[in-house]
Amino acid sequence: MRKLTLLILTMVFVQLTKAEDGHQLWLRYQPVNKAKVTGPECLAADKLRTYFLGENATLVFDPSMKEDAYQIKGSTVTAKNEIGLLYGAYALLRGEQGYSAPYFNLRILNHWDNLDGSIERGYAGRSIFWDLENGQPKAVNTSLIEEYASANASIGINGTVLNNVNASPKMLSAIYINKVKEYADILRPYGIKVYLSVNFASPMSVPMKGINNGKVLKTADPLNPTVKAWWKAKAKEIYQLIPDFGGFLVKANSEGQPGPFDYNRTHADGANMLAEAVAPYKGIIMWRSFVYGAKHKGEDRVKQAVSEFKELDGKFRSNVILQSKNGPLDFQPREPYAPIFDNIRRTKQMAELQITQEYLGHSRHLVYLAPMWREFFGFVAPERLVGIAGVANIGLDKNWCGHHFAQANWYAFGRLAWNPMLTSESIAKEWLTQTFKSLQDNLSPLTSHLSPLLSMMLRSREACVDYMMPIGLHHIFAFDHHYGPEPNGFIPQYPIEWCPVYYHKADSLGIGFDRTHTGSDATAQYREPYCSMYDDINTCPERYLLWFHHVPWSHRMKSGRMVYEEMQFHYNRGVEEVEDFVRIWQEVKPIIDEQRWQEVNTRMQHQLENAREWRKVRLDYFGSFSK
Ligand code: GCV
């Protein structure tokens, strides 16, 4: 027994003394180079030969299998094609057995990366794809992109949009398209297709040979024949270089982006024109429904997507997919689901989730997002969707995501895109045991640390809701950067939808946004039973109370507390939860390597400070109304 303990401690010591910066993510296989692999020579064979701990592994093609699916029996992996074998090889390395097939065909990361190297809402350093070197696009970092590709392939992600939805037209110039080809060539063996965000007015900035005598166009009107010809020629140019190019993602007529409304055309006119250009190559158009302040300016912001798109349902070409955020507002820590998913019936739909923590404490707060995404699937059945997009949290930081635990959100996104029925707990467990090897079963005396870490991850999203936006308060984040509270936020020159006071509507009588039939009637956009449930103050779940109702300060909550007291309760609970996370992190110190432990610890101290700050600022502010 003593010998065994000594052996375990030695193994742990070796593990802990190794420099550890988190760069390896959850892929911590040591090259053992001992397995003999029988079967086709492919990337899956390479991976198994290098990392598989067994002596033999076998790879088998079975053309009758579903695309990308795999079957693992012992150390034999069977799949239809090389990508299926690769997914299977990674699954075998993490200990899976049995049959598995992806739920969604489209499992896509959206990078909000700008060509100058900055990342919109990025909190982990600069872009891995873009930057300028002497005014030219930077050279491709092949080995880094290969690492990125294997991380994605290991969790089944099969597409990536390389640039920000607030897209620069330059993206479609020859010099950048050539770079996109370089990325596509590196990513292809890993089963990852590239896509681009496009600026709808690109024909007005980027000249195209053979169109309008090589001069830029004066219009981007989607019904104009020269505009159509420009996009067709652009698609041809791209597909000649990248035959398996995925297609375009478009943000149009929202937050100042150009779009078909500029020419009195509809979203369908715009999307269909682009769809026609990529159709010969089997490309797709992902058209975003995140719109406000254009055609329905002045209407409650959370209603505008349905108002704009409902009447167009059924008018989109078959290769257009409407891409909508999970909530109707903007990636708040908790939102009711977006009712656009109820209202669109004859157009393909995708959900857009945000992996980067724009409103959830950036990469400073430990917030595990799988519970939030699972909550969404409880309202929007996965079978209503053809794909999932996730706004990436990846940058040039050594550990990719800024916070070591933010890697878990990248991991969870991929796993849920593969199988939305997986539980948050099983995903967290997989991630923890792969990422912190000392938690693996073979070091059983230490596995007792797994459960506090698991519990911390699983409670972290609710804690964040508690200290940031209890009982349905929303968008009371500081202007522009969205980090920290600014409940009194009002800047007359800003659109009212950016101002926190518009959302909480606190005054001496009460608080909350009336979205019932007596108010903006946003509840009417929901299917039953939610429409009636949310509309009635007696049945509206209290987690959404101030989202849907303006209530007097004297309103009694189910707990018997009045509204302000209930807010106090939640703020306190949120802070106490973070205090407990800090305690857990101290407790696991002996089993976590020094560098990662310290880096997480520093961030946790910030998180705690911030949670206390949120509590104080909000209680002081709202207390001044509620008295
Ligand atoms: C990419 C919010 C964010 C913006 C983002 C926008 C969108 O408004 O704050 O940074 O822009 O959503 O999703 O288009």
XYZ file of C-alpha atoms and ligand atoms in Angstrom:
641
model
C 0.000 0.000 0.000
C 2.803 2.381 0.968
C 4.578 1.545 -2.284
C 1.454 2.307 -4.256
C 0.990 5.655 -2.514
C 4.626 6.498 -3.185
C 4.244 5.608 -6.834
C 1.157 7.772 -7.122
C 2.820 10.697 -5.413
C 5.851 10.383 -7.680
C 3.642 10.367 -10.744
C 1.804 13.411 -9.493
C 5.059 15.158 -8.690
C 6.417 14.534 -12.188
C 3.175 15.851 -13.564
C 3.201 18.956 -11.413
C 6.784 19.951 -11.925
C 6.392 20.090 -15.700
C 6.006 23.623 -17.026
C 2.355 24.039 -17.771
C 0.888 26.994 -19.604
C -2.395 25.456 -20.745
C -1.468 25.535 -24.420
C -2.188 21.837 -24.836
C -5.839 22.370 -23.940
C -7.545 19.024 -23.279
C -5.211 17.206 -25.676
C -2.594 16.065 -23.218
C -1.626 12.795 -24.790
C 2.048 12.025 -24.456
C 3.693 10.679 -27.616
C 4.321 6.992 -26.879
C 4.768 5.853 -30.493
C 4.125 2.253 -29.721
C 0.798 1.317 -31.305
C 0.763 -0.645 -34.534
C -2.054 0.673 -36.654
C -3.682 -1.463 -39.305
C -5.844 0.158 -41.970
C -5.742 3.134 -44.328
C -2.888 5.609 -43.960
C -4.540 8.817 -42.778
C -4.441 11.409 -40.030
C -6.371 9.098 -37.710
C -3.638 6.479 -38.148
C -0.957 9.067 -37.345
C -2.731 10.176 -34.193
C -3.263 6.650 -32.922
C 0.248 5.542 -33.806
C 1.642 8.457 -31.836
C -0.637 8.632 -28.834
C -2.564 5.387 -28.400
C -1.536 3.556 -25.252
C -2.502 0.109 -26.544
C -0.282 -2.071 -28.714
C -2.576 -2.328 -31.734
C -5.329 -0.296 -33.285
C -7.359 -0.941 -36.414
C -9.055 1.479 -38.749
C -11.792 0.286 -41.078
C -13.832 2.042 -43.769
C -17.509 1.184 -43.977
C -19.200 3.106 -46.822
C -22.653 2.296 -45.468
C -22.108 4.408 -42.367
C -23.490 7.900 -41.836
C -21.239 10.825 -42.742
C -18.813 11.685 -39.901
C -20.151 8.910 -37.633
C -17.865 6.340 -36.041
C -18.068 3.021 -34.287
C -15.481 1.982 -31.703
C -15.181 -1.614 -30.600
C -12.172 -2.318 -28.428
C -9.392 -0.633 -30.365
C -11.050 -0.846 -33.773
C -12.517 2.305 -35.260
C -14.939 2.066 -38.179
C -16.228 5.003 -40.211
C -17.377 5.999 -43.658
C -14.409 8.227 -44.440
C -11.148 9.649 -43.131
C -12.803 12.387 -41.128
C -15.065 9.877 -39.410
C -11.973 7.837 -38.572
C -10.276 10.923 -37.193
C -13.271 11.746 -34.968
C -13.264 8.111 -33.894
C -9.532 8.149 -33.162
C -9.930 11.144 -30.862
C -12.895 9.484 -29.205
C -10.861 6.329 -28.661
C -8.052 8.391 -27.141
C -10.492 9.863 -24.635
C -11.776 6.411 -23.806
C -15.061 6.229 -25.694
C -16.611 2.996 -26.955
C -19.619 2.348 -29.174
C -21.391 4.205 -31.955
C -21.603 7.970 -32.248
C -22.907 10.288 -34.969
C -23.131 14.067 -35.018
C -26.557 15.534 -34.363
C -25.982 18.675 -36.441
C -24.333 18.774 -39.837
C -23.103 22.314 -39.302
C -20.885 22.767 -36.235
C -19.233 26.080 -36.844
C -17.060 28.520 -34.945
C -17.591 32.192 -35.709
C -14.468 34.273 -35.182
C -15.160 37.960 -34.732
C -11.590 38.654 -35.856
C -10.712 41.853 -37.667
C -8.096 42.127 -40.366
C -6.016 44.467 -38.195
C -5.550 41.658 -35.655
C -8.028 42.887 -33.068
C -10.974 40.729 -32.049
C -14.409 42.160 -31.356
C -15.378 40.856 -27.904
C -12.146 38.884 -27.768
C -10.476 38.524 -24.375
C -7.578 36.210 -25.134
C -5.168 38.287 -27.129
C -5.035 39.071 -30.811
C -6.283 37.081 -33.761
C -4.696 33.769 -34.657
C -5.607 34.415 -38.316
C -5.154 38.070 -39.109
C -2.844 40.974 -38.478
C -0.843 43.440 -40.490
C 2.876 43.204 -41.063
C 4.219 46.203 -42.953
C 0.713 46.891 -44.195
C 0.300 43.356 -45.570
C -1.650 40.427 -44.080
C 0.599 38.542 -41.680
C 2.105 35.200 -42.633
C 0.093 32.125 -41.745
C 1.358 30.376 -38.620
C 0.983 26.835 -39.927
C 1.829 24.935 -36.762
C -0.517 27.035 -34.622
C -3.355 26.593 -37.105
C -2.710 22.855 -37.158
C -3.000 22.800 -33.375
C -6.230 24.790 -33.651
C -7.474 22.313 -36.255
C -6.754 19.249 -34.139
C -8.411 20.779 -31.096
C -11.534 21.428 -33.165
C -11.487 18.031 -34.849
C -11.134 16.355 -31.458
C -14.580 17.705 -30.533
C -16.165 17.454 -33.973
C -16.232 21.105 -35.046
C -16.367 21.104 -38.833
C -16.465 24.725 -39.918
C -14.976 28.086 -39.100
C -15.868 31.608 -40.133
C -12.529 33.360 -40.244
C -13.559 36.988 -39.784
C -15.855 39.342 -37.908
C -19.524 39.659 -38.894
C -18.880 43.393 -38.869
C -16.947 42.581 -41.991
C -14.410 44.616 -43.828
C -15.006 44.576 -47.600
C -11.233 44.028 -47.930
C -11.831 40.435 -46.904
C -12.944 39.747 -50.448
C -9.888 41.231 -52.139
C -7.503 38.845 -53.876
C -4.739 39.190 -51.305
C -7.023 38.034 -48.481
C -8.724 35.320 -50.498
C -5.279 33.853 -51.123
C -4.728 33.762 -47.365
C -8.092 32.091 -46.898
C -6.941 29.418 -49.316
C -3.847 28.845 -47.162
C -6.051 28.401 -44.098
C -8.443 26.120 -45.972
C -5.538 23.906 -47.053
C -4.344 23.482 -43.471
C -7.811 22.883 -42.048
C -9.122 20.515 -44.743
C -7.424 17.317 -43.512
C -9.099 17.931 -40.156
C -12.550 18.099 -41.737
C -12.920 21.843 -41.197
C -14.411 24.005 -43.937
C -13.752 27.705 -44.087
C -16.477 30.335 -44.404
C -16.263 34.118 -44.579
C -18.343 36.937 -43.169
C -19.070 39.368 -45.960
C -19.909 43.021 -46.057
C -23.064 43.410 -48.113
C -21.690 46.504 -49.833
C -18.440 44.816 -50.918
C -19.081 45.435 -54.650
C -18.847 49.158 -53.876
C -15.280 48.815 -52.547
C -13.663 45.852 -54.244
C -13.196 45.981 -58.023
C -13.802 42.805 -59.997
C -12.166 41.964 -63.293
C -14.674 41.779 -66.131
C -17.421 43.579 -64.182
C -18.159 47.276 -64.767
C -14.834 47.621 -66.622
C -12.973 46.601 -63.505
C -14.314 49.579 -61.539
C -16.109 49.360 -58.216
C -19.904 49.557 -58.429
C -21.985 52.501 -57.326
C -24.604 50.274 -55.748
C -24.988 47.003 -53.846
C -28.693 46.670 -54.707
C -29.328 42.918 -54.675
C -31.700 43.109 -57.639
C -29.248 45.003 -59.826
C -27.876 42.681 -62.573
C -24.315 44.028 -62.285
C -24.343 43.487 -58.529
C -25.524 39.914 -59.072
C -22.809 39.394 -61.673
C -20.212 40.773 -59.257
C -21.143 38.266 -56.552
C -21.245 35.401 -59.043
C -17.791 36.305 -60.285
C -16.548 36.611 -56.692
C -17.956 33.211 -55.795
C -16.286 31.702 -58.864
C -12.950 33.266 -57.921
C -13.179 31.859 -54.390
C -14.286 28.379 -55.424
C -11.551 28.113 -58.030
C -9.050 28.416 -55.207
C -11.053 26.638 -52.500
C -13.390 24.065 -54.064
C -14.900 23.091 -50.708
C -15.394 26.665 -49.455
C -18.398 26.663 -47.088
C -20.161 29.923 -47.887
C -20.928 33.344 -46.422
C -22.161 34.649 -43.082
C -23.961 37.999 -43.277
C -24.896 40.705 -40.818
C -27.064 43.118 -42.764
C -28.905 46.274 -41.747
C -28.007 45.953 -38.125
C -25.779 48.165 -35.991
C -24.801 50.269 -38.993
C -23.947 47.456 -41.400
C -25.117 47.858 -44.999
C -27.848 45.620 -46.352
C -30.756 45.264 -48.732
C -32.902 47.842 -46.878
C -30.535 50.491 -48.222
C -32.228 49.832 -51.590
C -35.721 49.170 -50.304
C -35.216 45.450 -50.724
C -35.920 42.713 -48.202
C -33.658 40.373 -46.278
C -34.877 37.633 -48.622
C -33.816 39.629 -51.691
C -30.366 40.087 -50.198
C -29.870 36.546 -48.973
C -31.230 34.931 -52.128
C -28.966 36.954 -54.386
C -25.921 35.689 -52.461
C -27.363 32.195 -52.271
C -27.678 32.079 -56.041
C -24.027 33.028 -56.404
C -22.771 30.150 -54.238
C -25.413 27.556 -55.170
C -23.505 26.044 -58.124
C -20.755 25.092 -55.666
C -23.081 23.846 -52.916
C -22.249 26.850 -50.758
C -24.578 28.189 -48.069
C -25.570 31.613 -46.792
C -25.969 32.069 -43.053
C -28.073 35.200 -42.742
C -28.254 36.643 -39.238
C -31.506 37.676 -37.620
C -29.721 39.843 -35.046
C -31.300 43.061 -36.255
C -32.597 46.129 -34.510
C -32.837 49.844 -35.077
C -33.429 49.598 -38.826
C -36.901 48.938 -40.242
C -38.543 48.558 -36.852
C -36.734 51.307 -35.062
C -38.512 52.306 -31.873
C -40.123 48.922 -31.334
C -39.073 46.902 -28.279
C -35.668 45.587 -29.349
C -36.420 41.996 -28.409
C -39.357 41.955 -30.866
C -37.604 43.279 -33.926
C -36.187 40.025 -35.338
C -39.636 38.422 -35.526
C -41.135 41.630 -36.919
C -38.544 41.704 -39.676
C -38.344 38.046 -40.613
C -41.722 36.452 -39.963
C -43.338 37.683 -43.154
C -40.351 36.445 -45.158
C -40.570 32.885 -43.902
C -40.650 30.539 -46.876
C -39.225 33.148 -49.239
C -35.594 32.144 -48.797
C -33.707 29.843 -51.160
C -32.990 26.379 -49.837
C -29.293 27.123 -49.272
C -30.075 30.055 -46.950
C -30.053 29.454 -43.211
C -31.342 32.004 -40.753
C -28.850 32.295 -37.893
C -30.290 33.576 -34.615
C -28.842 34.166 -31.176
C -30.227 31.957 -28.429
C -31.966 34.871 -26.719
C -33.890 37.746 -28.296
C -31.641 40.488 -26.896
C -27.925 39.874 -26.886
C -26.132 37.035 -25.115
C -27.103 38.061 -21.579
C -26.217 35.605 -18.784
C -29.863 34.550 -18.814
C -32.475 35.312 -21.427
C -35.719 33.623 -22.272
C -35.273 31.813 -25.580
C -35.613 33.831 -28.775
C -39.162 33.497 -30.159
C -37.884 33.696 -33.726
C -37.337 29.955 -33.401
C -41.134 29.587 -32.943
C -42.090 31.932 -35.748
C -39.953 30.651 -38.592
C -41.262 27.368 -39.909
C -40.321 27.143 -43.583
C -36.754 28.412 -43.523
C -33.736 26.537 -42.231
C -32.474 27.800 -38.906
C -29.246 27.760 -36.911
C -28.628 28.900 -33.367
C -25.756 31.247 -32.583
C -24.276 30.787 -29.115
C -21.585 33.008 -27.670
C -18.572 31.172 -26.320
C -16.637 34.356 -25.681
C -17.957 35.896 -22.461
C -18.987 39.359 -23.611
C -21.555 39.811 -20.838
C -20.275 37.130 -18.499
C -17.137 38.650 -17.082
C -14.916 38.327 -20.155
C -12.065 35.898 -19.653
C -11.729 36.957 -16.036
C -14.715 35.149 -14.584
C -15.023 31.425 -14.308
C -18.402 30.745 -15.880
C -19.056 27.350 -17.426
C -21.600 27.886 -20.172
C -22.905 24.400 -20.938
C -25.828 24.779 -18.475
C -26.929 27.928 -20.299
C -26.869 26.205 -23.686
C -28.622 23.126 -22.354
C -31.301 25.419 -20.944
C -31.790 26.837 -24.450
C -32.228 23.362 -25.967
C -34.958 22.800 -23.395
C -37.008 25.464 -25.196
C -35.803 25.149 -28.775
C -35.759 21.525 -29.766
C -32.531 20.635 -31.569
C -34.566 19.054 -34.372
C -35.734 22.558 -35.345
C -32.154 23.432 -36.221
C -29.746 22.415 -38.958
C -26.655 23.701 -37.229
C -24.985 25.491 -34.370
C -22.600 28.415 -34.515
C -20.467 29.524 -31.594
C -18.747 32.904 -31.312
C -15.215 31.825 -30.508
C -13.207 32.776 -27.421
C -9.864 31.996 -29.034
C -6.881 34.284 -29.396
C -3.108 34.332 -29.402
C -2.823 33.986 -25.619
C -0.630 31.033 -24.789
C -3.610 29.209 -23.277
C -5.874 30.203 -26.235
C -8.850 31.440 -24.199
C -7.465 33.802 -21.551
C -8.902 31.890 -18.594
C -7.921 28.230 -18.307
C -11.526 27.351 -17.509
C -12.768 29.242 -20.578
C -11.283 26.364 -22.580
C -14.107 24.288 -21.145
C -16.593 26.477 -23.016
C -14.891 25.871 -26.365
C -14.880 22.174 -25.512
C -18.524 22.169 -24.398
C -19.633 24.013 -27.509
C -18.097 21.343 -29.734
C -19.476 18.481 -27.699
C -23.011 19.934 -27.658
C -22.862 20.671 -31.386
C -22.027 17.003 -31.785
C -24.659 15.850 -29.338
C -26.988 18.408 -27.732
C -28.323 15.710 -25.413
C -25.036 15.388 -23.489
C -25.350 16.687 -19.959
C -23.389 19.669 -18.703
C -22.007 17.428 -16.012
C -20.706 14.716 -18.318
C -19.038 17.304 -20.536
C -17.435 19.067 -17.580
C -16.184 15.761 -16.249
C -14.671 14.824 -19.595
C -13.017 18.187 -19.863
C -11.662 18.237 -16.306
C -10.175 14.765 -16.459
C -8.515 15.412 -19.789
C -7.302 18.899 -18.936
C -6.016 18.201 -15.440
C -4.493 14.771 -15.795
C -4.116 14.433 -12.051
C -7.887 14.005 -11.881
C -7.859 10.844 -13.934
C -9.002 7.560 -12.541
C -5.593 5.929 -12.448
C -4.680 8.359 -9.693
C -7.719 7.378 -7.690
C -6.779 8.861 -4.299
C -6.964 12.239 -5.942
C -10.285 11.847 -7.697
C -12.037 13.148 -4.613
C -11.007 16.546 -5.942
C -13.036 16.020 -9.057
C -16.357 16.506 -7.402
C -15.740 19.971 -5.861
C -14.316 21.151 -9.187
C -17.283 19.736 -11.040
C -19.672 21.322 -8.626
C -17.899 24.676 -8.987
C -18.215 24.542 -12.771
C -21.845 23.492 -12.693
C -22.836 26.227 -10.231
C -20.825 28.964 -11.905
C -23.376 30.135 -14.476
C -26.171 30.486 -11.931
C -23.779 32.336 -9.619
C -23.012 34.765 -12.435
C -26.726 35.328 -13.078
C -27.170 35.976 -9.362
C -24.486 38.622 -9.109
C -25.113 40.171 -12.525
C -28.802 39.989 -13.414
C -31.105 38.399 -10.837
C -34.833 37.847 -11.469
C -34.667 38.877 -15.101
C -32.897 42.230 -14.876
C -30.947 42.676 -18.093
C -28.511 44.754 -20.079
C -27.389 46.844 -17.153
C -23.789 46.399 -18.156
C -21.302 49.202 -18.556
C -21.406 50.911 -21.930
C -19.301 49.649 -24.799
C -17.115 47.087 -23.043
C -19.974 45.388 -21.158
C -17.770 44.518 -18.196
C -19.147 45.693 -14.883
C -22.389 47.343 -13.843
C -23.785 50.672 -15.021
C -27.438 50.690 -13.964
C -27.727 54.461 -14.321
C -26.383 54.298 -17.895
C -27.962 56.838 -20.204
C -26.220 58.722 -22.980
C -28.675 60.836 -24.981
C -26.632 60.566 -28.203
C -26.665 56.752 -28.043
C -29.499 54.624 -29.417
C -31.868 54.073 -26.516
C -31.405 50.290 -26.897
C -27.847 50.672 -25.652
C -28.871 52.405 -22.436
C -29.347 50.345 -19.262
C -32.136 52.614 -17.974
C -34.263 51.592 -20.961
C -34.168 47.993 -19.768
C -34.785 48.178 -16.027
C -37.166 51.142 -16.021
C -36.743 51.598 -12.277
C -38.549 54.486 -10.624
C -40.021 55.191 -7.227
C -42.995 52.924 -7.976
C -41.413 49.821 -9.396
C -38.964 48.099 -11.693
C -38.872 45.931 -14.837
C -39.827 46.008 -18.524
C -43.505 45.437 -19.249
C -43.486 43.113 -22.227
C -46.982 41.760 -21.586
C -50.136 42.653 -23.546
C -50.310 45.856 -21.490
C -46.785 46.766 -22.524
C -44.711 45.966 -25.619
C -46.577 42.649 -26.079
C -43.370 40.740 -26.784
C -44.982 37.802 -24.981
C -47.346 37.424 -27.960
C -44.417 36.292 -30.100
C -44.056 33.097 -28.053
C -45.763 29.791 -28.703
C -48.082 28.398 -26.072
C -47.753 27.604 -23.232
C -44.998 30.218 -22.959
C -47.041 33.068 -24.374
C -49.665 32.868 -21.623
C -47.200 31.763 -18.987
C -44.871 34.723 -19.481
C -47.725 37.188 -19.900
C -49.265 36.468 -16.526
C -47.367 37.723 -13.508
C -48.665 34.783 -11.478
C -47.242 32.163 -13.819
C -44.177 33.923 -15.214
C -41.104 32.106 -13.844
C -39.415 34.457 -11.404
C -36.109 34.043 -13.172
C -37.703 36.116 -15.990
C -39.874 38.360 -13.840
C -38.284 41.730 -14.616
C -37.696 40.743 -18.223
C -41.428 40.504 -18.853
C -43.055 42.532 -16.088
C -42.880 45.941 -14.497
C -43.657 45.251 -10.875
C -44.266 47.513 -7.880
C -41.549 47.459 -5.242
C -44.136 45.988 -2.892
C -44.598 42.901 -5.115
C -44.251 39.722 -3.054
C -42.039 37.012 -4.479
C -42.765 33.314 -3.918
C -40.211 33.395 -1.123
C -42.343 35.961 0.697
C -39.671 38.615 0.173
C -40.367 41.908 -1.581
C -38.601 42.636 -4.855
C -35.675 44.580 -3.472
C -35.121 42.032 -0.715
C -35.196 39.291 -3.311
C -32.550 41.128 -5.297
C -30.462 41.384 -2.143
C -30.888 37.687 -1.590
C -29.655 36.842 -5.095
C -26.736 39.280 -5.040
C -25.627 37.849 -1.723
C -25.989 34.302 -2.933
C -23.947 35.081 -6.066
C -21.130 36.571 -3.991
C -21.201 33.666 -1.532
C -20.960 31.216 -4.403
C -17.831 32.900 -5.708
C -16.396 32.877 -2.170
C -16.956 29.153 -2.197
C -15.265 28.785 -5.597
C -12.238 30.559 -4.159
C -12.257 28.125 -1.258
C -12.500 25.115 -3.573
C -9.645 26.418 -5.660
C -7.478 26.711 -2.542
C -8.415 23.187 -1.597
C -7.310 21.678 -4.918
C -3.994 23.536 -4.957
C -1.952 20.407 -4.221
C -3.127 18.644 -7.346
C -3.000 21.478 -9.868
C 0.251 22.521 -11.492
C 1.659 25.775 -10.198
C 1.270 28.043 -13.222
C -2.298 27.179 -14.043
C -3.269 27.270 -10.391
C -1.794 30.743 -9.934
C -3.314 32.121 -13.117
C -6.775 30.872 -12.253
C -6.369 32.060 -8.685
C -5.546 35.610 -9.768
C -8.613 35.702 -11.980
C -10.808 34.297 -9.246
C -9.772 37.054 -6.888
C -10.896 39.548 -9.549
C -14.131 37.694 -9.996
C -14.840 37.888 -6.306
C -14.021 41.595 -6.191
C -16.247 42.161 -9.204
C -19.150 40.159 -7.797
C -19.008 42.272 -4.646
C -18.840 45.410 -6.739
C -21.875 44.389 -8.801
C -23.788 43.770 -5.605
C -22.892 47.100 -4.084
C -23.438 49.264 -7.161
C -26.779 47.698 -8.002
C -28.165 47.562 -4.485
C -27.172 51.194 -3.870
C -28.704 52.290 -7.155
C -31.965 50.355 -6.971
C -32.212 50.994 -3.228
C -32.365 54.699 -3.990
C -35.690 54.021 -5.795
C -37.165 51.315 -3.642
C -36.286 53.104 -0.412
C -20.136 41.688 -33.728
C -23.537 42.894 -29.880
C -22.064 43.031 -29.608
C -21.316 43.425 -30.874
C -21.597 42.366 -31.954
C -23.099 42.301 -32.174
C -23.457 41.227 -33.187
O -24.090 44.122 -30.161
O -21.862 43.959 -28.599
O -19.962 43.481 -30.579
O -20.949 42.685 -33.157
O -23.735 41.989 -30.963
O -23.672 40.116 -32.745
O -23.501 41.513 -34.363
